[in-house]
JSON list of N, CA and C in Angstrom, two decimals:
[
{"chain": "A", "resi": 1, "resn": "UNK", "atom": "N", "xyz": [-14.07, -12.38, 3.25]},
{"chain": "A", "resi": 1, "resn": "UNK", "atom": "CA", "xyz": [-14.09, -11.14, 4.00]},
{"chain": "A", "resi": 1, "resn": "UNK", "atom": "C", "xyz": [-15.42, -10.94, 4.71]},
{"chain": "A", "resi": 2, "resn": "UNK", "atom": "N", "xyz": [-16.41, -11.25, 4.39]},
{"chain": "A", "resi": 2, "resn": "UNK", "atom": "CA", "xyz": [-17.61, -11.31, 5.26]},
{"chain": "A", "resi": 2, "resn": "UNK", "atom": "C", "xyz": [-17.90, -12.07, 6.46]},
{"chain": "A", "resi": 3, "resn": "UNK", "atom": "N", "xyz": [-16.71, -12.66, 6.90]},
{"chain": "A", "resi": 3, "resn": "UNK", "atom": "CA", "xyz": [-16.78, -13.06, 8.43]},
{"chain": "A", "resi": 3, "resn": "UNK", "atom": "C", "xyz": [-15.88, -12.31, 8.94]},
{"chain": "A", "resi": 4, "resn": "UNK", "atom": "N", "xyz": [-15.46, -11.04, 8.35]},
{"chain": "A", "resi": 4, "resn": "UNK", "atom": "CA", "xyz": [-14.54, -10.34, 8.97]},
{"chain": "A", "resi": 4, "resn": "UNK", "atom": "C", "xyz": [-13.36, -10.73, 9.13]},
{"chain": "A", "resi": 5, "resn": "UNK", "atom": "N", "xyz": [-12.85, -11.64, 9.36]},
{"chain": "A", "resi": 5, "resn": "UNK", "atom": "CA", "xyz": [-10.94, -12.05, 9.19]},
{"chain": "A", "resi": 5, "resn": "UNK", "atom": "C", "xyz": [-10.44, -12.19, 7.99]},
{"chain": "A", "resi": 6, "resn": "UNK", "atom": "N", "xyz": [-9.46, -12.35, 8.32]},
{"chain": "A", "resi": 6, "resn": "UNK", "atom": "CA", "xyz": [-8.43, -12.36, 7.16]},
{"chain": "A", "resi": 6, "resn": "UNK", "atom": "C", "xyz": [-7.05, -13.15, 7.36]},
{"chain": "A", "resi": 7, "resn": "UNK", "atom": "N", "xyz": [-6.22, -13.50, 6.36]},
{"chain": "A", "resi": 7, "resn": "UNK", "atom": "CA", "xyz": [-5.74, -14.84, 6.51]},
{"chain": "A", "resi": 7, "resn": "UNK", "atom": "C", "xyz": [-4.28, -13.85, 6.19]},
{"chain": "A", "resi": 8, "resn": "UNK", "atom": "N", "xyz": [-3.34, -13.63, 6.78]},
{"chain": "A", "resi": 8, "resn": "UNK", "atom": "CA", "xyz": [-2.09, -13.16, 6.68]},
{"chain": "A", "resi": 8, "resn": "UNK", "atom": "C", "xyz": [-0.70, -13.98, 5.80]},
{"chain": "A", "resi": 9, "resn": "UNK", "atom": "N", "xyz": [-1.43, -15.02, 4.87]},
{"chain": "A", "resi": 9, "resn": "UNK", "atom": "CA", "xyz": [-0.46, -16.10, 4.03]},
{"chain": "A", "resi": 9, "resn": "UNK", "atom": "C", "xyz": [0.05, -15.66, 2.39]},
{"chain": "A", "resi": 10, "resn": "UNK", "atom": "N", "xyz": [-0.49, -14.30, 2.35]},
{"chain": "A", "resi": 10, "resn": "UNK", "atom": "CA", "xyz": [0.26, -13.75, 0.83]},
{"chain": "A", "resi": 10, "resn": "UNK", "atom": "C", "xyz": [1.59, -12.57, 1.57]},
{"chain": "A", "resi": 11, "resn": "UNK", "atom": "N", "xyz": [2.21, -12.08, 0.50]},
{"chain": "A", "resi": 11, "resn": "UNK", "atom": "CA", "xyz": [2.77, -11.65, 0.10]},
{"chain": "A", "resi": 11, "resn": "UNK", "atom": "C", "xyz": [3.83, -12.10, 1.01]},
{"chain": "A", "resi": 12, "resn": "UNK", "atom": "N", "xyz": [4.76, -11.24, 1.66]},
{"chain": "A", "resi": 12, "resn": "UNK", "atom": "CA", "xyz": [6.12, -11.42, 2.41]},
{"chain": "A", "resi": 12, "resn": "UNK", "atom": "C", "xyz": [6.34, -10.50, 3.94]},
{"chain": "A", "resi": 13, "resn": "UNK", "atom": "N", "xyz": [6.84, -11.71, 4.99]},
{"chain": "A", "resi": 13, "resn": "UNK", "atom": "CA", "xyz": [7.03, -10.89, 5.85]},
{"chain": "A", "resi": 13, "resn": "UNK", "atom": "C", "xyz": [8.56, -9.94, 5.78]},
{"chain": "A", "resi": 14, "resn": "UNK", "atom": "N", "xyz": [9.29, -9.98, 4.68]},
{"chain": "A", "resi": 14, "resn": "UNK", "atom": "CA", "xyz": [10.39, -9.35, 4.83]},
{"chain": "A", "resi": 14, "resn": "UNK", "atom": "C", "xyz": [10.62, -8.88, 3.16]},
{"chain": "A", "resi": 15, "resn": "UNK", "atom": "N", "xyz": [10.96, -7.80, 2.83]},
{"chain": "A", "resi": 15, "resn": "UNK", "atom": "CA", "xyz": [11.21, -7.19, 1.68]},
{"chain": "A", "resi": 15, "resn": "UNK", "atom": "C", "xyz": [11.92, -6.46, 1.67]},
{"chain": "A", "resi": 16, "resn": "UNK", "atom": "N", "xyz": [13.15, -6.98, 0.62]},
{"chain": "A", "resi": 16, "resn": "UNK", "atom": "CA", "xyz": [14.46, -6.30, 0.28]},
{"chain": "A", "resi": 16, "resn": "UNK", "atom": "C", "xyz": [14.12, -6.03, -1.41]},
{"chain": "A", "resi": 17, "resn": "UNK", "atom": "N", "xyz": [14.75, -5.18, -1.51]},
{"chain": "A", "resi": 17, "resn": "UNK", "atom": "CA", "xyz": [15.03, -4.76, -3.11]},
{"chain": "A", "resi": 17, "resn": "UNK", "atom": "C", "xyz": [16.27, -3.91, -3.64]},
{"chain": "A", "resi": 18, "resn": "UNK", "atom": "N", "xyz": [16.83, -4.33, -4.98]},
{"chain": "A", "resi": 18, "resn": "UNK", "atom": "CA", "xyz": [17.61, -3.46, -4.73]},
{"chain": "A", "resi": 18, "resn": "UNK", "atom": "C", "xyz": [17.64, -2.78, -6.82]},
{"chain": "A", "resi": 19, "resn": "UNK", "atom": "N", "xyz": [17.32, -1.14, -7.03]},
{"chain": "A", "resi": 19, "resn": "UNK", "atom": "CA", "xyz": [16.42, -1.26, -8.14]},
{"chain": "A", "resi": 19, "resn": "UNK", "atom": "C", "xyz": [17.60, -0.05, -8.96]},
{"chain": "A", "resi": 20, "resn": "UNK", "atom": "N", "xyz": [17.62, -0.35, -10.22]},
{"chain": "A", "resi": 20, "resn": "UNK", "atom": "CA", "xyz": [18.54, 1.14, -10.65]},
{"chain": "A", "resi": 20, "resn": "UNK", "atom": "C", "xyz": [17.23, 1.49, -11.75]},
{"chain": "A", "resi": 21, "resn": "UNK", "atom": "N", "xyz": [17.81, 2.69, -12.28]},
{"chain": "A", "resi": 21, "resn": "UNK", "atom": "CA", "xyz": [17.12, 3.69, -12.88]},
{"chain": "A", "resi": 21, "resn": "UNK", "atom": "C", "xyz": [17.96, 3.27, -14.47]},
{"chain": "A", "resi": 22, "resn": "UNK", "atom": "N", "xyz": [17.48, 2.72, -15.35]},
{"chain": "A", "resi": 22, "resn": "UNK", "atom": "CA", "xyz": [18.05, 2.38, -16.78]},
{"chain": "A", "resi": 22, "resn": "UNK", "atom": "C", "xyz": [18.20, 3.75, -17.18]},
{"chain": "A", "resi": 23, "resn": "UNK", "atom": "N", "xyz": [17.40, 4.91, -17.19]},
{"chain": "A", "resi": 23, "resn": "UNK", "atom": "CA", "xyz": [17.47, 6.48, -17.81]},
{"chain": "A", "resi": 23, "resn": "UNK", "atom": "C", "xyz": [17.95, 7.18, -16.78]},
{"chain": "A", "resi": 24, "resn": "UNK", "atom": "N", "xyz": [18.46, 6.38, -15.74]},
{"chain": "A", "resi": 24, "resn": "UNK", "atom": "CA", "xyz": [19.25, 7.94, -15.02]},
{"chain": "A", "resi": 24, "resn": "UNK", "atom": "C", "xyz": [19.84, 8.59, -16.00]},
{"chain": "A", "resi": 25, "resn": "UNK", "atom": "N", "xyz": [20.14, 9.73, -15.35]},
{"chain": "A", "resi": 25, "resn": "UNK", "atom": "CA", "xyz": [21.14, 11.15, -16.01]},
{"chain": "A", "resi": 25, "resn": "UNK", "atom": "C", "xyz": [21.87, 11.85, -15.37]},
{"chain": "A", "resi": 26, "resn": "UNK", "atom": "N", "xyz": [22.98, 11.70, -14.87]},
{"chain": "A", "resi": 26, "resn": "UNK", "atom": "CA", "xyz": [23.75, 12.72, -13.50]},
{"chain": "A", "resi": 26, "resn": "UNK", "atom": "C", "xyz": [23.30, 14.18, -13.71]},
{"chain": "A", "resi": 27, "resn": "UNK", "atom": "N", "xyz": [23.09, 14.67, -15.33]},
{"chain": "A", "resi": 27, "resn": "UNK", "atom": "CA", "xyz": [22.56, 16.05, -15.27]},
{"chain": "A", "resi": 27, "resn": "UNK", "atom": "C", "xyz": [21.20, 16.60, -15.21]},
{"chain": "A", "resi": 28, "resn": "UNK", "atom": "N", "xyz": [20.40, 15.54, -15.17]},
{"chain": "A", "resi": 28, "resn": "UNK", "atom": "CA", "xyz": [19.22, 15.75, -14.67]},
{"chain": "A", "resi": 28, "resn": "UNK", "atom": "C", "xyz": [18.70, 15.39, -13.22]},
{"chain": "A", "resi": 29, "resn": "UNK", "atom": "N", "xyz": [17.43, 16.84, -12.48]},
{"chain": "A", "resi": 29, "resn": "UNK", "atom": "CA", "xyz": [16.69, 16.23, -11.39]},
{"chain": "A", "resi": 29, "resn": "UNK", "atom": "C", "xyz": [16.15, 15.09, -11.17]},
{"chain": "A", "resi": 30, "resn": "UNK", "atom": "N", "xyz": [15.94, 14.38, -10.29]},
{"chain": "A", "resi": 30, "resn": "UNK", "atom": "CA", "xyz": [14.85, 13.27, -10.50]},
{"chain": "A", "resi": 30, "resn": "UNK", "atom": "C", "xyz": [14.59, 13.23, -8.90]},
{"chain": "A", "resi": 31, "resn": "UNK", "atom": "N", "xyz": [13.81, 12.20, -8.82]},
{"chain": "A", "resi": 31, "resn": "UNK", "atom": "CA", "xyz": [12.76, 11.72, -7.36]},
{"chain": "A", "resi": 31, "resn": "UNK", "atom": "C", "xyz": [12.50, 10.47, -7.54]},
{"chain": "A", "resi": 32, "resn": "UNK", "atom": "N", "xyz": [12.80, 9.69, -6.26]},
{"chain": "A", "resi": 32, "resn": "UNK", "atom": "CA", "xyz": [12.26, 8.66, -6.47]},
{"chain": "A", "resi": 32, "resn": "UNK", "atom": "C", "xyz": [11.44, 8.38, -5.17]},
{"chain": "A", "resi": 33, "resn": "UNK", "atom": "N", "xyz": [10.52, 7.46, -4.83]},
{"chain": "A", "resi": 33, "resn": "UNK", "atom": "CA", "xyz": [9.55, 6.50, -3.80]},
{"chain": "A", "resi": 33, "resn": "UNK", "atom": "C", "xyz": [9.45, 5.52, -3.89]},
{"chain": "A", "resi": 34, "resn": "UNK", "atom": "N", "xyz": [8.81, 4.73, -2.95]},
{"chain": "A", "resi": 34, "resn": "UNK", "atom": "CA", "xyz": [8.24, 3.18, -2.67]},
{"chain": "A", "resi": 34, "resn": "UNK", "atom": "C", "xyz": [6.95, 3.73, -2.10]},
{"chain": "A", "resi": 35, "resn": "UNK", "atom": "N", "xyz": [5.92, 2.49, -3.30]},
{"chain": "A", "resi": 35, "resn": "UNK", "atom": "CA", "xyz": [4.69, 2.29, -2.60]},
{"chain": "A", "resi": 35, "resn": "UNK", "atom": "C", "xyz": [4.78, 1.21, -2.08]},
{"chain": "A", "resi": 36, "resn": "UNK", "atom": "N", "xyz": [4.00, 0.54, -1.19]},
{"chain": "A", "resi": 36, "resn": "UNK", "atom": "CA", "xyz": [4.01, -0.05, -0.54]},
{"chain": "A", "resi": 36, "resn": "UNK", "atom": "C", "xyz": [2.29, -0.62, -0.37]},
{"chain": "A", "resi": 37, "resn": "UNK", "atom": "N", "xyz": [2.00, -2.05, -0.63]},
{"chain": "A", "resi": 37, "resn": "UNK", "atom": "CA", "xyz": [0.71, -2.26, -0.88]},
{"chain": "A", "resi": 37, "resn": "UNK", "atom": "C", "xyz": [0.00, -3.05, 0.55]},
{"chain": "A", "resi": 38, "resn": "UNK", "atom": "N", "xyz": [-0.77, -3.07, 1.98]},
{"chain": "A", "resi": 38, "resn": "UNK", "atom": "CA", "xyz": [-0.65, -4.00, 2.61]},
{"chain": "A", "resi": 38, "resn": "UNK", "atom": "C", "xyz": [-2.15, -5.05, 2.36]},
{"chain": "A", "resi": 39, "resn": "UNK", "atom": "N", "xyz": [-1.86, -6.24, 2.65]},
{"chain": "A", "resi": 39, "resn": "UNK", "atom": "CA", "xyz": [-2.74, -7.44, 2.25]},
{"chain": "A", "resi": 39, "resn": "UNK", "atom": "C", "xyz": [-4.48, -7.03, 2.47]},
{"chain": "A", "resi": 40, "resn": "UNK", "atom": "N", "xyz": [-5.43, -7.26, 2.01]},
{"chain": "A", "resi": 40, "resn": "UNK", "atom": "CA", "xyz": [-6.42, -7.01, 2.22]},
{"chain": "A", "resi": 40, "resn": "UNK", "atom": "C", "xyz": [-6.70, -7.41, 3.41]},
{"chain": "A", "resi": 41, "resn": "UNK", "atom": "N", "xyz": [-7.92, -5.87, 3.90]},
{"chain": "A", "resi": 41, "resn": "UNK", "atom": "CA", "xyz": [-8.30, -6.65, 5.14]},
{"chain": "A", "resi": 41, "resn": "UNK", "atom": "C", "xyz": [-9.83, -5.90, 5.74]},
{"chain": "A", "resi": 42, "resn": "UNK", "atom": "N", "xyz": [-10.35, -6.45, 6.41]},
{"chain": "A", "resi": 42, "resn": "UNK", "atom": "CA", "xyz": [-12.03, -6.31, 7.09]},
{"chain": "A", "resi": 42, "resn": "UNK", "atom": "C", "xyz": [-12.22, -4.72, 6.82]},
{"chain": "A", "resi": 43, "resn": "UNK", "atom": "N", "xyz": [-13.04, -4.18, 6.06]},
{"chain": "A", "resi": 43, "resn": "UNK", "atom": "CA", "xyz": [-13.68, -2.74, 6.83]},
{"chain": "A", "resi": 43, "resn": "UNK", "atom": "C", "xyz": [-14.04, -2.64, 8.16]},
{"chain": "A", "resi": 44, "resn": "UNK", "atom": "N", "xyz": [-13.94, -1.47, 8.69]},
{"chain": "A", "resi": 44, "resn": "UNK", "atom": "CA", "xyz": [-14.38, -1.61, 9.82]},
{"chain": "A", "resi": 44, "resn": "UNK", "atom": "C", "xyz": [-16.21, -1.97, 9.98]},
{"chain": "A", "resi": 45, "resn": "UNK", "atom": "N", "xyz": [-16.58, -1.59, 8.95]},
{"chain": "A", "resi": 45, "resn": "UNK", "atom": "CA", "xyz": [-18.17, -1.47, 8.67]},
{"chain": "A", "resi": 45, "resn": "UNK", "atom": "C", "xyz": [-18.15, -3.49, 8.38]},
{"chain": "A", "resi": 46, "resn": "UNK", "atom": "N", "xyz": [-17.35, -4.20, 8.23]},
{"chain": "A", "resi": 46, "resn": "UNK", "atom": "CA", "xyz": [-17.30, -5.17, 7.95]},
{"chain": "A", "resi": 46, "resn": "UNK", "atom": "C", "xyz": [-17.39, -5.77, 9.82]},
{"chain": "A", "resi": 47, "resn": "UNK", "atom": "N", "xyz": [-16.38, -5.61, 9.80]},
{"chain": "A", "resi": 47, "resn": "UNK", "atom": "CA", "xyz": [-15.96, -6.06, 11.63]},
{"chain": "A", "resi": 47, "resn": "UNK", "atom": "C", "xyz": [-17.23, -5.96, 12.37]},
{"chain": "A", "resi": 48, "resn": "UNK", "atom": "N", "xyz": [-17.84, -4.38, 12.52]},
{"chain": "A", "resi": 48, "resn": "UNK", "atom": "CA", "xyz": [-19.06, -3.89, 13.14]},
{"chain": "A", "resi": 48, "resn": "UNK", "atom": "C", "xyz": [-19.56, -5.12, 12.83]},
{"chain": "A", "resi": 49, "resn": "UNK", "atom": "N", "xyz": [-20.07, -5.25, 11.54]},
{"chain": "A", "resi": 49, "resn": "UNK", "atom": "CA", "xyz": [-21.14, -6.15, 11.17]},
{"chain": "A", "resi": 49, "resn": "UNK", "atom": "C", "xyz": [-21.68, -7.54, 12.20]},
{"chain": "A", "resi": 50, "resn": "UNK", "atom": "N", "xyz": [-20.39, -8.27, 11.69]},
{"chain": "A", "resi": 50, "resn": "UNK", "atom": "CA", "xyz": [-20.22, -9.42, 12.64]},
{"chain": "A", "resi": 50, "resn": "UNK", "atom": "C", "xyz": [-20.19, -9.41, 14.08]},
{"chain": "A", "resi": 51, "resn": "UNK", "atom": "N", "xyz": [-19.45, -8.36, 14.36]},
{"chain": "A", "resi": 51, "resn": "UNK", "atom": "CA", "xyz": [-19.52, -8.54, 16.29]},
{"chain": "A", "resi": 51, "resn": "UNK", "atom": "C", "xyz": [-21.06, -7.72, 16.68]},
{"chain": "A", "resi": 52, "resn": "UNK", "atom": "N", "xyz": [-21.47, -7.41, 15.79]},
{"chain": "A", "resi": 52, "resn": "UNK", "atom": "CA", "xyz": [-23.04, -6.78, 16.77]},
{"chain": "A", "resi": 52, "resn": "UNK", "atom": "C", "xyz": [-24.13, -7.36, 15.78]},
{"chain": "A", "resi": 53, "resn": "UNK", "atom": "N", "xyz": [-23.49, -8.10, 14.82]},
{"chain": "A", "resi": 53, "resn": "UNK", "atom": "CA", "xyz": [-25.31, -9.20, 14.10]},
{"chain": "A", "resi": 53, "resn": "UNK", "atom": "C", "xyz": [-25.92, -8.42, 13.86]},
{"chain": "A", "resi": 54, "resn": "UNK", "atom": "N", "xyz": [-25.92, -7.61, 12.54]},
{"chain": "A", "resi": 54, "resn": "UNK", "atom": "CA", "xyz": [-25.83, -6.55, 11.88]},
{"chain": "A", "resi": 54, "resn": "UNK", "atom": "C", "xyz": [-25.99, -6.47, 10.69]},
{"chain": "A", "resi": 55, "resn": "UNK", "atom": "N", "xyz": [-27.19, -6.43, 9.45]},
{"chain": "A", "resi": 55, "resn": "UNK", "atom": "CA", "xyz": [-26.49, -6.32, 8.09]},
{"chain": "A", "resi": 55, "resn": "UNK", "atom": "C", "xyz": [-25.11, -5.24, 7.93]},
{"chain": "A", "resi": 56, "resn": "UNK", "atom": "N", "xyz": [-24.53, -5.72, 7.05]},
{"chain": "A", "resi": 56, "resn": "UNK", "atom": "CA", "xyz": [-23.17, -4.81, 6.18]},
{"chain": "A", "resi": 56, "resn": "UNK", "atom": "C", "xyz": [-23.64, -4.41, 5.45]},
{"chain": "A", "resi": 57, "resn": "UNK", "atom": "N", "xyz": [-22.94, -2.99, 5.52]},
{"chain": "A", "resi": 57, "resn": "UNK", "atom": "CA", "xyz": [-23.56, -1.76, 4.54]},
{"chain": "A", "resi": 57, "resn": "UNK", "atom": "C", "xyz": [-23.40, -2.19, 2.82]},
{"chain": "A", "resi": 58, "resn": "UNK", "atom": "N", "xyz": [-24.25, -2.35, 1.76]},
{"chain": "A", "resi": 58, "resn": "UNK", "atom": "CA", "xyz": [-23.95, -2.92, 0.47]},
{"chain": "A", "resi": 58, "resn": "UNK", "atom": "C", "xyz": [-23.54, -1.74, 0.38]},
{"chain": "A", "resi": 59, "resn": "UNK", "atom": "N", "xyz": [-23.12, -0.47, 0.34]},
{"chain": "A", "resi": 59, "resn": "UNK", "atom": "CA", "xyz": [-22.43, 0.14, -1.00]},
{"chain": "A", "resi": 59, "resn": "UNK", "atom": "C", "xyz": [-21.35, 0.68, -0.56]},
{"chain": "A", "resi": 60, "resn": "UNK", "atom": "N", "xyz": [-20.80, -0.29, 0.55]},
{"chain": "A", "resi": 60, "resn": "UNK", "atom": "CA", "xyz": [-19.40, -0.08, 0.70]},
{"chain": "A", "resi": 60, "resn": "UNK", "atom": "C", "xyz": [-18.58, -1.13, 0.83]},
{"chain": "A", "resi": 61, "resn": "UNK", "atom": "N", "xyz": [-17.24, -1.41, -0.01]},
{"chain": "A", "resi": 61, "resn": "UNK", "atom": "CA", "xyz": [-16.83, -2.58, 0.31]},
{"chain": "A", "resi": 61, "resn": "UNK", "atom": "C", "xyz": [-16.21, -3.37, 1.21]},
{"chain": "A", "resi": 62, "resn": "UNK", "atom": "N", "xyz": [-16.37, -4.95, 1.19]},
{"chain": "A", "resi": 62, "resn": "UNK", "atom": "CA", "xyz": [-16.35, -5.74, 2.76]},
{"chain": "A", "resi": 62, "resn": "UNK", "atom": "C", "xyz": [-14.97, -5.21, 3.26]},
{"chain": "A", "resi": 63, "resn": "UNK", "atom": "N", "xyz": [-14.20, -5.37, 2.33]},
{"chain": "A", "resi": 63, "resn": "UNK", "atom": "CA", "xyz": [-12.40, -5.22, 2.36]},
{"chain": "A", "resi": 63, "resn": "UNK", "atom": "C", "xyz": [-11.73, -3.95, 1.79]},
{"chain": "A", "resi": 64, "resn": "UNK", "atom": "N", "xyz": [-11.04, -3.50, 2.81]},
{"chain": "A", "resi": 64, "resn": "UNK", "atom": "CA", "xyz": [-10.03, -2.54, 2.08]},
{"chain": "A", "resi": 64, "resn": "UNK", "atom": "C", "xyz": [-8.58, -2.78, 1.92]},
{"chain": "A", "resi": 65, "resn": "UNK", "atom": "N", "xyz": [-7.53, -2.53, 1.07]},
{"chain": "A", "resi": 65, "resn": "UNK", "atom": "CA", "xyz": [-6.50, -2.62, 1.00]},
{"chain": "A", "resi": 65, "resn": "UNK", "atom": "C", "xyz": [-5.18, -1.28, 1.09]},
{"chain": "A", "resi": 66, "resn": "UNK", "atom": "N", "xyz": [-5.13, -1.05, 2.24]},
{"chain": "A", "resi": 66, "resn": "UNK", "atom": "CA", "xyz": [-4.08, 0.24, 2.60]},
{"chain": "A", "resi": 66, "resn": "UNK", "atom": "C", "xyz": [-3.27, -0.04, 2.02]},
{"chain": "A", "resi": 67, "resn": "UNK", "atom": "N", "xyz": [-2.29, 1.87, 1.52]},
{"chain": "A", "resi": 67, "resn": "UNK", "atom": "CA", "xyz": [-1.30, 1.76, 1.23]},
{"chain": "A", "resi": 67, "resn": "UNK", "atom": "C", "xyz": [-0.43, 2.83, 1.09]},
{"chain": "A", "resi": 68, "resn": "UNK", "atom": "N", "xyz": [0.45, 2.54, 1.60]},
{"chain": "A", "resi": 68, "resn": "UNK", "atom": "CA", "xyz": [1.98, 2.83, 2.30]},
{"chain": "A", "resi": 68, "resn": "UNK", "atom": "C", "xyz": [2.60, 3.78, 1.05]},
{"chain": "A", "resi": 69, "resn": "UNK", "atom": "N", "xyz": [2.96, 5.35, 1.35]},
{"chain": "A", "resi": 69, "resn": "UNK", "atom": "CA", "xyz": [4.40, 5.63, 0.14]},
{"chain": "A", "resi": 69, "resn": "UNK", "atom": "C", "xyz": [5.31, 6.14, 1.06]},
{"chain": "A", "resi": 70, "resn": "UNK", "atom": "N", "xyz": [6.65, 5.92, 0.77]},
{"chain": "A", "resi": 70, "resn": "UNK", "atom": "CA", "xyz": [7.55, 6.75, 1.59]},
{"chain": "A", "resi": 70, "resn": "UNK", "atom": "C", "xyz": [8.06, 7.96, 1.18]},
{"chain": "A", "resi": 71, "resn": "UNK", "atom": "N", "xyz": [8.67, 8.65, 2.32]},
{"chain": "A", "resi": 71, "resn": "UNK", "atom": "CA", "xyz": [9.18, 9.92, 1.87]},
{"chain": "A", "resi": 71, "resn": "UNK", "atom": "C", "xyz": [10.29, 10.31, 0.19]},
{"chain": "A", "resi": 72, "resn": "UNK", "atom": "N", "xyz": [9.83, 10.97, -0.43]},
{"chain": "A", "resi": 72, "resn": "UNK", "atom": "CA", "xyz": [11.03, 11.16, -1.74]},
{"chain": "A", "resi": 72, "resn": "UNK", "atom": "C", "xyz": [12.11, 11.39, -1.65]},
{"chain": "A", "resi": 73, "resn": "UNK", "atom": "N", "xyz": [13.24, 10.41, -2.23]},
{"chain": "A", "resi": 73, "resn": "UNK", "atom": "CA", "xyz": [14.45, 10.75, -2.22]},
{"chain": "A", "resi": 73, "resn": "UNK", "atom": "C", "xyz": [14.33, 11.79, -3.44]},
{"chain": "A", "resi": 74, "resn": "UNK", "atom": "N", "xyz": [14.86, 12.65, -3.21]},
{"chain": "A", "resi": 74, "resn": "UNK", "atom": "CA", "xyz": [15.43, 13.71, -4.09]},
{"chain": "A", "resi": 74, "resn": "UNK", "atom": "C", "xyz": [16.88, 13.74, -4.53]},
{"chain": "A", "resi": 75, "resn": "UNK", "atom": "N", "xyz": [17.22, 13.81, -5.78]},
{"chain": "A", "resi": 75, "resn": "UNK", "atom": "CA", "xyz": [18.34, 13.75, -6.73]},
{"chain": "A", "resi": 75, "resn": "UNK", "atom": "C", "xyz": [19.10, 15.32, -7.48]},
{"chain": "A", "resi": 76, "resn": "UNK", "atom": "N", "xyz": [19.15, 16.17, -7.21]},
{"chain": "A", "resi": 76, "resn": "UNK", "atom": "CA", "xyz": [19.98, 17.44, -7.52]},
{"chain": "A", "resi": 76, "resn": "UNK", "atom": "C", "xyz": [21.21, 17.44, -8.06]},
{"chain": "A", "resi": 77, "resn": "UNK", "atom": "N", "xyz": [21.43, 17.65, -9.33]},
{"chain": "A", "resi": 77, "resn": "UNK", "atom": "CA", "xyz": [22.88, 17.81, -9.87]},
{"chain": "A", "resi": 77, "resn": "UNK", "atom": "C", "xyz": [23.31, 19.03, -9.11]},
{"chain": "A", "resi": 78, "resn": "UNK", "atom": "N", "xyz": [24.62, 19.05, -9.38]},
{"chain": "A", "resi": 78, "resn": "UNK", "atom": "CA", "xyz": [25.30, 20.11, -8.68]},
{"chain": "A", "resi": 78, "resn": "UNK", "atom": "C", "xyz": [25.50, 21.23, -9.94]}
]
């Protein structure tokens, strides 16, 4: 990460899943989400670094790793 790139060869370009709930309960509420993790990649304080020949700031790190949740499905008994 200290030359600033990053190599796009982990995880998956396509992700399916398909997941049940072992403790569902039709009479109980519930909620569910997806997080979503994406591959590490340059700080911007990292990037700066390299394109203007620059120390990088030490007390922040080279790489960050974003991440994704989606909206809650919500579950309501009737």
């Amino acid at each position: 990460m200290q030359e600033a790139s990053y190599d796009n060869s982990i995880g998956s370009p396509f992700l399916q899943a398909f997941w049940s709930d072992p403790e569902f309960s039709p009479e109980e509420p519930a909620f569910y989400y997806i997080r979503v993790l994406e591959i590490p990649t340059p700080r911007w304080t990292t990037i700066d670094a390299k394109v203007f020949g620059v120390k990088r700031p030490e007390d922040v790190p080279a790489s960050i790793q974003e991440r994704a949740y989606t909206s809650p499905v919500w579950y309501n008994p009737r």
